[in-house]
PDB file of C-alpha atoms in Angstrom:
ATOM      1  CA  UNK S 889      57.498  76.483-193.734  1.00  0.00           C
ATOM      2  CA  UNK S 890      54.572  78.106-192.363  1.00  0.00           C
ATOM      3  CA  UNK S 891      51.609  78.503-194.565  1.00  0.00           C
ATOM      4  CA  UNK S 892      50.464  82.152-194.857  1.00  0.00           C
ATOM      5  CA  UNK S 893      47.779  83.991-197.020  1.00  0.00           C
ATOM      6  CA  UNK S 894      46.890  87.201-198.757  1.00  0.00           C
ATOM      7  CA  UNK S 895      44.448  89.803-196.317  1.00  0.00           C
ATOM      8  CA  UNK S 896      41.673  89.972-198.856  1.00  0.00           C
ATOM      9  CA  UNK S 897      41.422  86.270-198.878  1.00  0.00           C
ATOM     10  CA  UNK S 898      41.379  85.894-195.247  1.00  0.00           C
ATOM     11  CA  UNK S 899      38.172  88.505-195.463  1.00  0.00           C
ATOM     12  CA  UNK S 900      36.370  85.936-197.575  1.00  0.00           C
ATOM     13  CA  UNK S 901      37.226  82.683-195.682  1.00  0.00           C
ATOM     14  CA  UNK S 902      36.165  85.015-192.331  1.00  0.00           C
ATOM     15  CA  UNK S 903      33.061  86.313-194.348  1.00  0.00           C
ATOM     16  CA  UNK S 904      32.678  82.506-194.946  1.00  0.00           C
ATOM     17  CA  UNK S 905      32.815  81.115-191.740  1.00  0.00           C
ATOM     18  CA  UNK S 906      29.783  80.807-189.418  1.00  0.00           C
ATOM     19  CA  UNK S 907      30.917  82.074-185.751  1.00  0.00           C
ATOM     20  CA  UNK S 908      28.424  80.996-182.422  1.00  0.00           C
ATOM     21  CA  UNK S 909      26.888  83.438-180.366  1.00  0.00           C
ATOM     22  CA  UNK S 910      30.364  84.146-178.099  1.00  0.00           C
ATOM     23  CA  UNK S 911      31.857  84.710-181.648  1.00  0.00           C
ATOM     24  CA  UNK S 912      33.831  81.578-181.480  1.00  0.00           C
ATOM     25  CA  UNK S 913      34.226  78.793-183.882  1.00  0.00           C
ATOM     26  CA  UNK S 914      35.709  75.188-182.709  1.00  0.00           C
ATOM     27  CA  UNK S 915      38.943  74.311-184.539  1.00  0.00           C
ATOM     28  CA  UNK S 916      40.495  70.790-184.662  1.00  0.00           C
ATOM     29  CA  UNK S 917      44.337  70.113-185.081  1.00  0.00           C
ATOM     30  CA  UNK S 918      45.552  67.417-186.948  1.00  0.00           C
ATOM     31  CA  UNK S 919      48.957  66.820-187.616  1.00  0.00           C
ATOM     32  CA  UNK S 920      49.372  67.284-191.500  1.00  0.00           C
ATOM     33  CA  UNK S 921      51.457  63.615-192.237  1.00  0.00           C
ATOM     34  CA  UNK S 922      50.510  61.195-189.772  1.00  0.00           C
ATOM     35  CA  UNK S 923      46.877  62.109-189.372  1.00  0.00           C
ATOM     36  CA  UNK S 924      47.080  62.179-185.386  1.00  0.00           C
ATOM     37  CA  UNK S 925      44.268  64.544-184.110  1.00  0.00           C
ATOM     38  CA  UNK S 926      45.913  66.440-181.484  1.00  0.00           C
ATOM     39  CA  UNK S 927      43.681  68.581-179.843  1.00  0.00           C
ATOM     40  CA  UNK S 928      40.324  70.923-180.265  1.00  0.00           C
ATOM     41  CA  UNK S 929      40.518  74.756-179.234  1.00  0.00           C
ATOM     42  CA  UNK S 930      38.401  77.636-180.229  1.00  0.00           C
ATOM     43  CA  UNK S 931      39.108  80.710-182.910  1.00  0.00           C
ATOM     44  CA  UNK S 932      37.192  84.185-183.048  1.00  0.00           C
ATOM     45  CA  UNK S 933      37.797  86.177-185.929  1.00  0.00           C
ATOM     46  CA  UNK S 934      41.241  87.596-184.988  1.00  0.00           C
ATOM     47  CA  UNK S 935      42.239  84.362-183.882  1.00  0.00           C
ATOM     48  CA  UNK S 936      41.849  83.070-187.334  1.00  0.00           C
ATOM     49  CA  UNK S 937      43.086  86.374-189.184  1.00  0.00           C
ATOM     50  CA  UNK S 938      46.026  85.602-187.441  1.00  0.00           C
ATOM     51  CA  UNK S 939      46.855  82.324-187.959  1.00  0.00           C
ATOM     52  CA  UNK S 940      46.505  82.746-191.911  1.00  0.00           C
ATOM     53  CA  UNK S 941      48.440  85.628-191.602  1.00  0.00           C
ATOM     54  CA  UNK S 942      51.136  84.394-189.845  1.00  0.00           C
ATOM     55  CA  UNK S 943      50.956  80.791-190.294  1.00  0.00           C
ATOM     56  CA  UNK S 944      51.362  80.090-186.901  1.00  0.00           C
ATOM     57  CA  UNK S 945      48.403  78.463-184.855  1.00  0.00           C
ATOM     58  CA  UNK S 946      46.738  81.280-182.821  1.00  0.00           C
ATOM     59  CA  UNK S 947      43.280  80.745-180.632  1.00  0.00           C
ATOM     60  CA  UNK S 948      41.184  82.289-177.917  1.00  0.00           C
ATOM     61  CA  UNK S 949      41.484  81.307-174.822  1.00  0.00           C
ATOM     62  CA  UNK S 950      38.064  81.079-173.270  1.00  0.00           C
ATOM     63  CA  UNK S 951      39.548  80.379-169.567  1.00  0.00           C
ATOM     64  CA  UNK S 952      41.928  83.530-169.904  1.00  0.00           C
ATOM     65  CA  UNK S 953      39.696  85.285-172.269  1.00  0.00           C
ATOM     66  CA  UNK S 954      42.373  86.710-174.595  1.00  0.00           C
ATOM     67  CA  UNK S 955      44.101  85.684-178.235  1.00  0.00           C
ATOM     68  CA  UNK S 956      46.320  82.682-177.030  1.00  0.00           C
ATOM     69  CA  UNK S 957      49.311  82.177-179.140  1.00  0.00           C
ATOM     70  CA  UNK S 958      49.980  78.132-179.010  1.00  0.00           C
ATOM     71  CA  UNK S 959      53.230  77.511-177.185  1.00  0.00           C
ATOM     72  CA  UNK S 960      53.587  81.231-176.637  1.00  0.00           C
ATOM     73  CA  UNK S 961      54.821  79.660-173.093  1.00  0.00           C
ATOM     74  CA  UNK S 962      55.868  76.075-173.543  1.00  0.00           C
ATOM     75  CA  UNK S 963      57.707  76.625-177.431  1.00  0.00           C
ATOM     76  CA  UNK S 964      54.931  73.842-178.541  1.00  0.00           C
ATOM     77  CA  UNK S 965      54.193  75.814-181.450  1.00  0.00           C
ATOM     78  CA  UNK S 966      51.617  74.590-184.168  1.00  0.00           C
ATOM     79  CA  UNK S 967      52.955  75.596-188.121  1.00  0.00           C
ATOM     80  CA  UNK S 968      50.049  75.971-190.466  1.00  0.00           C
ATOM     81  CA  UNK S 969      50.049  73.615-193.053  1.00  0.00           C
ATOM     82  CA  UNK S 970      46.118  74.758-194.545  1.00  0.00           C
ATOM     83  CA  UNK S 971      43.252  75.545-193.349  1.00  0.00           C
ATOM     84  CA  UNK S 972      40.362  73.520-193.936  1.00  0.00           C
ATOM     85  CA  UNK S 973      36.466  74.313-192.829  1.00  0.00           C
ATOM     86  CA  UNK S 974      33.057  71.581-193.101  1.00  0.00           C
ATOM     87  CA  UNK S 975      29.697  71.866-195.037  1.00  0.00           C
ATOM     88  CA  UNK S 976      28.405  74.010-192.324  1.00  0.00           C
ATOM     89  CA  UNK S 977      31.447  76.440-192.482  1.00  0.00           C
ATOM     90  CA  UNK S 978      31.207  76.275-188.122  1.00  0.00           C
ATOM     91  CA  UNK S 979      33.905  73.851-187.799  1.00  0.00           C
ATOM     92  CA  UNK S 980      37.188  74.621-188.947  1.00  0.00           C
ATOM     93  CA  UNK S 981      40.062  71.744-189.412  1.00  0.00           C
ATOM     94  CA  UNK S 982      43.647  72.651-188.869  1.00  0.00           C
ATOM     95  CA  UNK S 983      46.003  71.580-190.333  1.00  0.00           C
ATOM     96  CA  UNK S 984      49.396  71.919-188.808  1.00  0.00           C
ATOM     97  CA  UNK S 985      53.327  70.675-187.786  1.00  0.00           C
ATOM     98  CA  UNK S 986      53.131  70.431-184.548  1.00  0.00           C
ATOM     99  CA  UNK S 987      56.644  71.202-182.627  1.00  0.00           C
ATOM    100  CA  UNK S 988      56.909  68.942-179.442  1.00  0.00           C
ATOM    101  CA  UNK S 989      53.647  67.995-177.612  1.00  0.00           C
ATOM    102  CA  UNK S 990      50.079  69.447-177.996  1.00  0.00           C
ATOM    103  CA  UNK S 991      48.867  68.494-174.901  1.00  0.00           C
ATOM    104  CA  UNK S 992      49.691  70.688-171.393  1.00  0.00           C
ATOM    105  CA  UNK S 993      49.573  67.367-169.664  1.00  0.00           C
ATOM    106  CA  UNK S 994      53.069  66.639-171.823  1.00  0.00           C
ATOM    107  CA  UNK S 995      51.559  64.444-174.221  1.00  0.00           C
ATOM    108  CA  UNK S 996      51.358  64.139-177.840  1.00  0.00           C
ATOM    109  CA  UNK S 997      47.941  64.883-177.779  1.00  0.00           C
ATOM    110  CA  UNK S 998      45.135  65.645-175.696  1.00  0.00           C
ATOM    111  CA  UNK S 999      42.889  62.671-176.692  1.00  0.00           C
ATOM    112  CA  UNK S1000      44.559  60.641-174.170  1.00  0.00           C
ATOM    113  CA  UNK S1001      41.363  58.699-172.575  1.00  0.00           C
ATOM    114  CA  UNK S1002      39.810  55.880-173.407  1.00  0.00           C
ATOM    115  CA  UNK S1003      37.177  52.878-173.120  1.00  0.00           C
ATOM    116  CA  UNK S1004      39.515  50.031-173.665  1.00  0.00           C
ATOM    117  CA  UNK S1005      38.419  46.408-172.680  1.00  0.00           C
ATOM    118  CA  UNK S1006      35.573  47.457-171.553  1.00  0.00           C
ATOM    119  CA  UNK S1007      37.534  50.095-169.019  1.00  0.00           C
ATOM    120  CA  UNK S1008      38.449  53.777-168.740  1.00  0.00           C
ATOM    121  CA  UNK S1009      41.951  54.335-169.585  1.00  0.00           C
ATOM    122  CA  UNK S1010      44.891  56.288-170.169  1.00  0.00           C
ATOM    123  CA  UNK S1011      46.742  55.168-173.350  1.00  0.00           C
ATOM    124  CA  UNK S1012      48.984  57.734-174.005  1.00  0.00           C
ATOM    125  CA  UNK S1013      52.518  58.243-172.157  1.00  0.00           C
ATOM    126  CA  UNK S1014      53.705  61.721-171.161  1.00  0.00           C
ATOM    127  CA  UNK S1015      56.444  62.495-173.525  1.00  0.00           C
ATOM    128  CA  UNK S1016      57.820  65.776-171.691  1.00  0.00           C
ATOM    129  CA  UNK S1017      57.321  66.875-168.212  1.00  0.00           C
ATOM    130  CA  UNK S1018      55.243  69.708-168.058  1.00  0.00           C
ATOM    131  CA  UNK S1019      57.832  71.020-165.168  1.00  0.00           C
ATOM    132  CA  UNK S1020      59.843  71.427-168.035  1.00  0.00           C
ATOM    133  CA  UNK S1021      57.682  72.955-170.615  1.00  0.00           C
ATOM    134  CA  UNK S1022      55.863  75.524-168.415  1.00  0.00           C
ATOM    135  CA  UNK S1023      58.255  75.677-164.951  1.00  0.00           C
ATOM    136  CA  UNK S1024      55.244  76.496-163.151  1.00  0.00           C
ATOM    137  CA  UNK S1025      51.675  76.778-164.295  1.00  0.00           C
ATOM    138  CA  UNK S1026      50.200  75.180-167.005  1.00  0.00           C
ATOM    139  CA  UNK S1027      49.575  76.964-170.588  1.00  0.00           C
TER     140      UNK S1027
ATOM    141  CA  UNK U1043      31.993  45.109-185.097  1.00  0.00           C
ATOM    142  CA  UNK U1044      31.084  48.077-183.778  1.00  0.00           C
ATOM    143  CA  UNK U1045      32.253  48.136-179.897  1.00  0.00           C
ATOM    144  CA  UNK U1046      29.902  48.495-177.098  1.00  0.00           C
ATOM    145  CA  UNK U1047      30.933  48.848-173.452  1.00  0.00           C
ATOM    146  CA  UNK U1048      28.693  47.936-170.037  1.00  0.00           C
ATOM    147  CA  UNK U1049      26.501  50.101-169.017  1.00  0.00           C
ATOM    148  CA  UNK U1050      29.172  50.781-165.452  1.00  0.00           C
ATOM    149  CA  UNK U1051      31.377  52.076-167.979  1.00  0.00           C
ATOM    150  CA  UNK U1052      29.431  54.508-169.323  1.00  0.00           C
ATOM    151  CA  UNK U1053      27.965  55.718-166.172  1.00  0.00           C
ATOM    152  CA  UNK U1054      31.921  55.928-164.979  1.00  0.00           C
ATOM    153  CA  UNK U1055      32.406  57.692-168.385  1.00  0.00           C
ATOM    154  CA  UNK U1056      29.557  60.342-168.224  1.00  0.00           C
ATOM    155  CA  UNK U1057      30.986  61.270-164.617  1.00  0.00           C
ATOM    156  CA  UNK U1058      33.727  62.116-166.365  1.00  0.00           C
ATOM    157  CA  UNK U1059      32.653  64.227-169.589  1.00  0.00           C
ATOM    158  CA  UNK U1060      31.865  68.324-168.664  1.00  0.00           C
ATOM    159  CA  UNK U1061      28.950  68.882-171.202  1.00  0.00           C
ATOM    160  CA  UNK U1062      28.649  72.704-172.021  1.00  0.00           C
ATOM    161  CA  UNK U1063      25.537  74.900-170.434  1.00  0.00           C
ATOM    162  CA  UNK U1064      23.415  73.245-173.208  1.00  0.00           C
ATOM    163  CA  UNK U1065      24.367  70.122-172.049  1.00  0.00           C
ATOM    164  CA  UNK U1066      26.079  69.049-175.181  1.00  0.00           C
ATOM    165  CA  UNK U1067      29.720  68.041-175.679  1.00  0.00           C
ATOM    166  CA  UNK U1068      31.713  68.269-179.494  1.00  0.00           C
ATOM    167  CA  UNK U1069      32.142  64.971-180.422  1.00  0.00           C
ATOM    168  CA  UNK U1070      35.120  64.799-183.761  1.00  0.00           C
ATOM    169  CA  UNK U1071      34.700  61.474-185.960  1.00  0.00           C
ATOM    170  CA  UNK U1072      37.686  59.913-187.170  1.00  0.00           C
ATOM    171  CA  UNK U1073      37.887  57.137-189.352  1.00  0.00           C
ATOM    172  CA  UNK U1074      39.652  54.899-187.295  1.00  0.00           C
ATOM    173  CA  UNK U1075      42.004  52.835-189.752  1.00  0.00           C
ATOM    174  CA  UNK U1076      42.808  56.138-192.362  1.00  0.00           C
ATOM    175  CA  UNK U1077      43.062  58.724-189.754  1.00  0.00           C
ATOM    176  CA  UNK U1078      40.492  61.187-191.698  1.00  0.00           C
ATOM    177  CA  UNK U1079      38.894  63.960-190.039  1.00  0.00           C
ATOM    178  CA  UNK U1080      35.683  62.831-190.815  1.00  0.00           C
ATOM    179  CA  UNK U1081      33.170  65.359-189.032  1.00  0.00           C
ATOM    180  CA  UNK U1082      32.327  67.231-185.435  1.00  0.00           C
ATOM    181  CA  UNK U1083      28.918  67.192-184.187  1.00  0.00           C
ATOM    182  CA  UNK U1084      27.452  67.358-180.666  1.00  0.00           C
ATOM    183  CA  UNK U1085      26.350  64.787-178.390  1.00  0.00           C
ATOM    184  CA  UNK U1086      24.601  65.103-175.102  1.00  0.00           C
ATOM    185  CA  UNK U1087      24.525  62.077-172.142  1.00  0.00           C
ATOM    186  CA  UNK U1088      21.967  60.410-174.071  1.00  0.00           C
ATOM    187  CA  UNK U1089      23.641  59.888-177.501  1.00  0.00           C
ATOM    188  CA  UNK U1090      27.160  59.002-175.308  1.00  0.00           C
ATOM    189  CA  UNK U1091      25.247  56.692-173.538  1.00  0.00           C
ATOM    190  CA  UNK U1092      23.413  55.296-176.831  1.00  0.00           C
ATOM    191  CA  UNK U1093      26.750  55.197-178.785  1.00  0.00           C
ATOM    192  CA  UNK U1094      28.928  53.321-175.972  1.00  0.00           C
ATOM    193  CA  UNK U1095      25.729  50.438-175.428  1.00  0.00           C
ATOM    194  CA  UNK U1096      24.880  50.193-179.212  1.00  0.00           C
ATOM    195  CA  UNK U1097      28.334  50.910-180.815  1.00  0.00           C
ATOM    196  CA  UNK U1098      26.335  53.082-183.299  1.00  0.00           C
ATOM    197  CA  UNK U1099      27.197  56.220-183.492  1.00  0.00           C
ATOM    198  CA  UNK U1100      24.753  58.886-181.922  1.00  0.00           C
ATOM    199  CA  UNK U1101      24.389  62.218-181.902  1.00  0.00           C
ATOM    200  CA  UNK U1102      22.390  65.454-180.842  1.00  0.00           C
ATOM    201  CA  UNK U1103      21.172  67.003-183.313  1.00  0.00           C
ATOM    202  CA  UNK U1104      20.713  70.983-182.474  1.00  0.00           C
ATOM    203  CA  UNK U1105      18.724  71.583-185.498  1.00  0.00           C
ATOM    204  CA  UNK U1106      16.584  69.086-184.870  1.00  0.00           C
ATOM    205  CA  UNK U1107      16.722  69.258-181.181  1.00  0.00           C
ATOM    206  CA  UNK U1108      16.593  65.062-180.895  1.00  0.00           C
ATOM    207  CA  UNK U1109      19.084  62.195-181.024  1.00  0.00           C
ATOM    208  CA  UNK U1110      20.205  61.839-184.228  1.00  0.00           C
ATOM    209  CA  UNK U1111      21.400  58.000-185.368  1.00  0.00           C
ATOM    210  CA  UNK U1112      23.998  58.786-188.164  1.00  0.00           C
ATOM    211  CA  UNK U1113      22.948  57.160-190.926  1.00  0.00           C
ATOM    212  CA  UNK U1114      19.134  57.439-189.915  1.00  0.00           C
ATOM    213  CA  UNK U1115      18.263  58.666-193.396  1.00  0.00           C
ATOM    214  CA  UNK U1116      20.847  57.885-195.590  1.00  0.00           C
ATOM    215  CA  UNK U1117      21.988  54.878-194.211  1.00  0.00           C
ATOM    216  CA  UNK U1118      25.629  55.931-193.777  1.00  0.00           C
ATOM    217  CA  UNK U1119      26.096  55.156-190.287  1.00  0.00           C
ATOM    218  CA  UNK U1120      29.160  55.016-188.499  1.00  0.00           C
ATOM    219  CA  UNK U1121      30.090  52.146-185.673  1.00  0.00           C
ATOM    220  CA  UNK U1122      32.361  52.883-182.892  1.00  0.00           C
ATOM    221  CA  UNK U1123      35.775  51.802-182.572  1.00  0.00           C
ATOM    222  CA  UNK U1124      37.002  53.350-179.900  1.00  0.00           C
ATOM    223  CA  UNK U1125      36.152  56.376-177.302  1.00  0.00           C
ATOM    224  CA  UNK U1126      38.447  58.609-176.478  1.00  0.00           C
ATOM    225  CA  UNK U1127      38.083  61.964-174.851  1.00  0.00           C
ATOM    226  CA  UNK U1128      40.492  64.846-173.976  1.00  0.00           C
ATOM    227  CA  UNK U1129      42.678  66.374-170.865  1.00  0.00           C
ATOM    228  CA  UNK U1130      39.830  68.554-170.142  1.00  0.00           C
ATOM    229  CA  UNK U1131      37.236  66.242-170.600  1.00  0.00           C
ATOM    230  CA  UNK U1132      35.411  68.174-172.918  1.00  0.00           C
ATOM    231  CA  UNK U1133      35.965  66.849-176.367  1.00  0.00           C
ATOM    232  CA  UNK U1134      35.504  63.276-177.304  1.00  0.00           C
ATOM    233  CA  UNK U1135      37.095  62.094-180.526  1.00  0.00           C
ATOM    234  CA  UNK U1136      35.303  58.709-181.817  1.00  0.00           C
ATOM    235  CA  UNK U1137      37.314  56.774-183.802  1.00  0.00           C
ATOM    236  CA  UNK U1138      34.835  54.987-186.075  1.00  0.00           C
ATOM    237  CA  UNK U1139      34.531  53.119-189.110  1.00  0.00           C
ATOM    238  CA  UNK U1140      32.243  54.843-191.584  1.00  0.00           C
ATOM    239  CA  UNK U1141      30.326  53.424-193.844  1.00  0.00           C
ATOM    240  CA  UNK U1142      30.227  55.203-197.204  1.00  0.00           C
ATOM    241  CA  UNK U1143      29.768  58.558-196.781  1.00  0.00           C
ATOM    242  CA  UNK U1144      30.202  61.038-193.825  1.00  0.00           C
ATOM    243  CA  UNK U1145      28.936  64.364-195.233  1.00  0.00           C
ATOM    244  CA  UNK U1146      25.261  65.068-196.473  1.00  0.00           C
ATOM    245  CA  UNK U1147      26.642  66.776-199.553  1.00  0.00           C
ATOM    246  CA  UNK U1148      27.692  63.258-200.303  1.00  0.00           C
ATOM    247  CA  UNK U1149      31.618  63.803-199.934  1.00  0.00           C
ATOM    248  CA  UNK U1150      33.336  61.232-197.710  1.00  0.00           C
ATOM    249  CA  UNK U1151      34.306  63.808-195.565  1.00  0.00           C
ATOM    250  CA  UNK U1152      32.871  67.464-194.494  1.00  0.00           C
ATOM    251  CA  UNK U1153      36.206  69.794-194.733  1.00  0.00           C
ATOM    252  CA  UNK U1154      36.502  70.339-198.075  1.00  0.00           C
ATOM    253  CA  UNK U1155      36.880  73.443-198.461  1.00  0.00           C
ATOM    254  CA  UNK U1156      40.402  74.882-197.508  1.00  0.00           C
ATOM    255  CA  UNK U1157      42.632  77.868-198.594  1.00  0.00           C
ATOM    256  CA  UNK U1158      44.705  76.550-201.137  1.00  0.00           C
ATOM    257  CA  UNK U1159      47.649  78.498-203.376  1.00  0.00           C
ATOM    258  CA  UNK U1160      46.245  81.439-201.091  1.00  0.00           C
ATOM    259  CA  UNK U1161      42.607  80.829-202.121  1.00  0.00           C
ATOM    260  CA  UNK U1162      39.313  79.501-201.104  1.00  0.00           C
ATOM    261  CA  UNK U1163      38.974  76.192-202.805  1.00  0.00           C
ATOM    262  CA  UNK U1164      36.712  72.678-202.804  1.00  0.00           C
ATOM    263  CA  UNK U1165      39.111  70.220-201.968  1.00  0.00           C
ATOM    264  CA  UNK U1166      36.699  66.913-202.771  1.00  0.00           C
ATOM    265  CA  UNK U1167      34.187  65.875-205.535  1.00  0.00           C
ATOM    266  CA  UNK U1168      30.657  64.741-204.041  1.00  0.00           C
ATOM    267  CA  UNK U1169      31.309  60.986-204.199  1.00  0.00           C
ATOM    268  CA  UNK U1170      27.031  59.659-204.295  1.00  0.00           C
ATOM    269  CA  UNK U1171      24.575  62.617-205.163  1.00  0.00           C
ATOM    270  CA  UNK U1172      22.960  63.508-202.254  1.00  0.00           C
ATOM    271  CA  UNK U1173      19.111  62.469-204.016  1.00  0.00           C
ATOM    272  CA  UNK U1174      20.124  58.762-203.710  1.00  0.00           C
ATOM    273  CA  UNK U1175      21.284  59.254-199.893  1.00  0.00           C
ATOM    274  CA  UNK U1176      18.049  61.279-199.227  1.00  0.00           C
ATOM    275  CA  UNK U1177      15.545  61.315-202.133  1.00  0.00           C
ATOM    276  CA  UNK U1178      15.078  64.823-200.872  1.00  0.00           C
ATOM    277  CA  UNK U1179      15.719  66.337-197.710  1.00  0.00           C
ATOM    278  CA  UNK U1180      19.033  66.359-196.099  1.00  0.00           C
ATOM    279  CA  UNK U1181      19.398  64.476-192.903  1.00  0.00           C
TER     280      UNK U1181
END
């Protein structure tokens, strides 16, 4: 289940929060059992009104410039499990049950490169074609 | 050991990375063998070439406006594991082993606070008072 929370504390944790200058805070999802980070998006205020209102993952898109609901296209949908923010309150840490794949690429998640042996790599699989999870265009 | 890489890799590895109009990139910590979130700060080409040669972690600090070795002060550094960065190419995640403490408040970590039982709550007690990491001053 979803983890959802009263309005008037979602006023304080928003009065709490420290946003940038575009109004945007970074969030980072981790997957609540396993610990796998699975990707880092941004929130503005009704982003993150909306995802402790609902309890499902919602952030703003910078490239489309609008509230993007995760997996409003592919089904990937991210559950909130709790909502977690740093000293600074300008970092928030998510949470979440992710359904599927995080990453548009069709992968777990979207940390995927890496300096291995001394090399660049790839070291993550795709898990689902994105063909399949968008039919067209990615997320 | 902390890892370090040649300096072709890094220069193949800074091609990749899209810094931000400040020139600066979020760069998560994660504590490599645990999986816990343990911070996001900012690094620019200098600190991801400093942290890939050295295997010390190295960051920018925007307060400060200079490179920032973690652990400078306080001597809680963290050594680099691994390197990995994102589909976009703009987020790293450093998996890292930490020693003792991430957070200048002196918790192991920097998100603890969360919304728990639908309230704002601190989630971890400070584990070394932050006057023995600093005798003053945070880092």
């Amino acid at each position: 289940m979803p983890t959802t929370v009263p309005a008037e504390t979602t006023t304080i944790v928003l009065d709490a929060l420290s946003f940038n200058d575009a109004g945007l805070i970074p969030a980072i999802a981790q997957q609540h059992d396993s610990g796998e980070v699975l990707m880092m998006a941004w929130m503005n205020r009704d982003a993150v009104r909306e995802t402790l209102e609902t309890g499902r993952v919602c952030y703003f898109s910078r490239s489309k410039g609008r509230l993007w609901r995760k997996g409003e296209q592919s089904g990937q949908i991210q559950n909130l499990i709790e909502l977690r923010w740093d000293c600074d309150a300008d970092t928030l840490l998510l949470m979440v049950d992710q359904k599927g794949v995080a990453c548009h690429t069709g992968r777990r998640n979207c940390f995927f490169n890496a300096v291995r042996e001394g090399k660049p790599s790839v070291i993550a699989d795709v898990a689902v074609s994105p063909d399949i999870l968008y039919g067209g265009g990615p997320e």
